[in-house]
Amino acid sequence: MDTDGTHETRPPRTGQIPRPASPPPPGLPPKPAHAPVAGPTLEDWLRVPRTSDGPGVWSYGHVPRAAEEPEVTPIRQLISGALIALLAGLLLWSLLWNGYLGGFWLWPLYMFTPDSWAGTLPSVVAAYVWYGVVALTLAVGFGRLGRWSELARRIVGSRAARAVQAVVPAARPEQGGPEDAVRWPQVRGAGLVEAAERLEKEAGAGRMNDVDYARIRRAWESVRVDPSRLRAFAEAVRDKGAGACVHPSGARDLPVRAARHDLLARQVLLGTVEDGPRNPYARRGTSLALDPDVLGTSLLAVGPSGCGKTGRLVRPVVESLALQALAGQAAVVAVGAAGAQLGPDAAYDVVVRVGDPASVYDLDLYGGATDPDEAATLLAEAFVGDVPGIDVRRAATALAQLLGPFRTAYDRFPAVPELRELLDQVPDVLDGLRRALDDAGQHTMLRELDARERQHGAPADPGPALADRVALLDRPAFATFFDVGGFDTTGQGRPFSLRTLEHPIRVRIDLPERGHADASRMLARLLLAQFNAAAAARTDRSLFAFLAFDDASHTLTPGTVRGIQRLRSANAGVLLTLRTLDDVPEALRTPLLGAVGCRMAFSGVTTWDGKRFAETWGTEWVETRDVTHRTVFADQPLTRAIHAFRKLVTGKAVTTDAVTVRQVERERWSASDLAHAVPPGHAVLSLTSVGGERAAPLLVRLAGAATG
């Protein structure tokens, strides 16, 4: 039950979940630094209402806004109108009081007071009462005419509201009700009153954090699916309290958080939508967040170096999914160059440093595949998927003609040096393979080997190109990597395979971009191809699987772009960052923008990249106003004299304005606007949820510290 009931399947060839890259910190888990935010306790954090009126809305305490912007009269116009109404009211009262308009307004007083009251106190009282009624009527009438109430609300009301807000503390949520999340009503409803009370006490005593709550709630959801786990759940809570159903690594929180998270809604705060005319009124000033619902459609971000892609996007997203992995909700793999600021080693279960002899973990070149045809397809995509003129399917066939016989003969796939020798058709290696197949009676595989030998050296043979690409991995720096089960003589290799995505695992893969750029790009293509295959092949898709590339330059191929389109149905997604779309083959730029559901243009993109985004985001109908100024020519002498005097004083001729209002179709964001009108630290982001909801491109002020 401690594994949340989702970890029964073992990762291939390892026999167990990979241990954490470093031991978790001892003692109680640290209180979250950002979610819940400093100040509210876990109980208050749970009781804050969460509402959302569109994809990307930070639902924690969100208050929906009106869909359309109300018409707001300028404050100067309100003041002048109120002053004119006041003067008009005083003038009318003066005329009435001094009798310039006659005594008609006193008729009701004469009609309802008897003549016997003349000169008595009741007569005086009745007269002043009537004067007050008339004055009040004038005040109400001219007040409405001058919009005094709106002026008071705009000037006095806002200040009073701020003063009250500063003095009166924020109201605490309603608590203690039957649906209070702190009291675990569903657990109580299932008859586990003791377990619910234990969890409630853990939260009240400060021994439970947001990760604990999300993890135990996830475990309870598995109990609802499989009631046979009910007893194990109750025993785990009874024995360990907030530490029940803990992640296999034993960690209950990350060592540090660089962003603000809401694990109850599975969101990470990305920034704030700018309060300006560029954005829809309903989204202005609201907080923007990312969650699996939008990341499941995959995200492409483009921006130059130094614009903040790593610190303001990649790390917060990876951090959020790492927290969700600790809660048993997700599996995340982060890929970046060695030294990329993607979080400390202690925040991951597996850290693969390709090319570093001190790396604890190795990378499975074949991605855990056991079928030669599948392994050949993945390798062909990585090796020659970016080479113009080479058919990936022919390359996959050529590799399968070697991998199939080799696995049949030796019960494993070839290591990198062996694969290079097979592709180069080294006679001694091929002769040894033939003897092994002949001794085993594998005549079918011998025919495969013969077919590869006949095709070797033909004009369209992909073998030489494959051999050249394999040679990039057959270097001394990678001598102890890509263990294939027994070939590595060091005995230290612990190969990691993306087949472990069925477990809530946190992985970081560091590529040797500085010294081996071509090999790093090839490995990045391999990882993307393996992720697409592994995510689609999962039998249990309850975990959200995510792959984040800190730099996806020269990583995409036609096959991997097609694979990205299928990820949303597999409860998976990818994050791809690029310095420019020029790092993607021209034929793939439009398909790539169409394959992802979320697109992000950082400050500093070029007009060429902006043009692609502008075409993708399309156009919208907007209302425009054209004002035409026309000079007024007077016919009457007096009018002409007045106009001449006015021109002499102001220096401008008397004109009239003709306003034309029309609907026109314009780009939501033009290429020029994206290149020149996005301030530093901002980005334009469009979102699409897995369910099909869309958010128009929004100008967002990003949070976090930029690191690359």
PDB file of C-alpha atoms in Angstrom, residues 7 40 223 226 452 494 536 541 591-592 656 667:
ATOM      1  CA  HIS A   7       3.994   0.186  -8.760  1.00  0.00           C
ATOM      2  CA  PRO A  40      -1.834  30.132   5.416  1.00  0.00           C
ATOM      3  CA  VAL A 223      -8.800   2.391  -3.008  1.00  0.00           C
ATOM      4  CA  ASP A 226     -10.024  -1.345  -6.015  1.00  0.00           C
ATOM      5  CA  ARG A 452      21.766  -6.979 -45.617  1.00  0.00           C
ATOM      6  CA  ARG A 494      22.560   0.664 -14.182  1.00  0.00           C
ATOM      7  CA  ALA A 536       1.768   4.981 -26.128  1.00  0.00           C
ATOM      8  CA  ARG A 541      -2.055   5.404 -18.232  1.00  0.00           C
ATOM      9  CA  PRO A 591       3.460  20.597 -38.835  1.00  0.00           C
ATOM     10  CA  LEU A 592       5.200  21.193 -35.507  1.00  0.00           C
ATOM     11  CA  THR A 656     -16.096  68.966 -36.951  1.00  0.00           C
ATOM     12  CA  GLU A 667      -4.047  39.304 -36.886  1.00  0.00           C
TER      13      GLU A 667
END
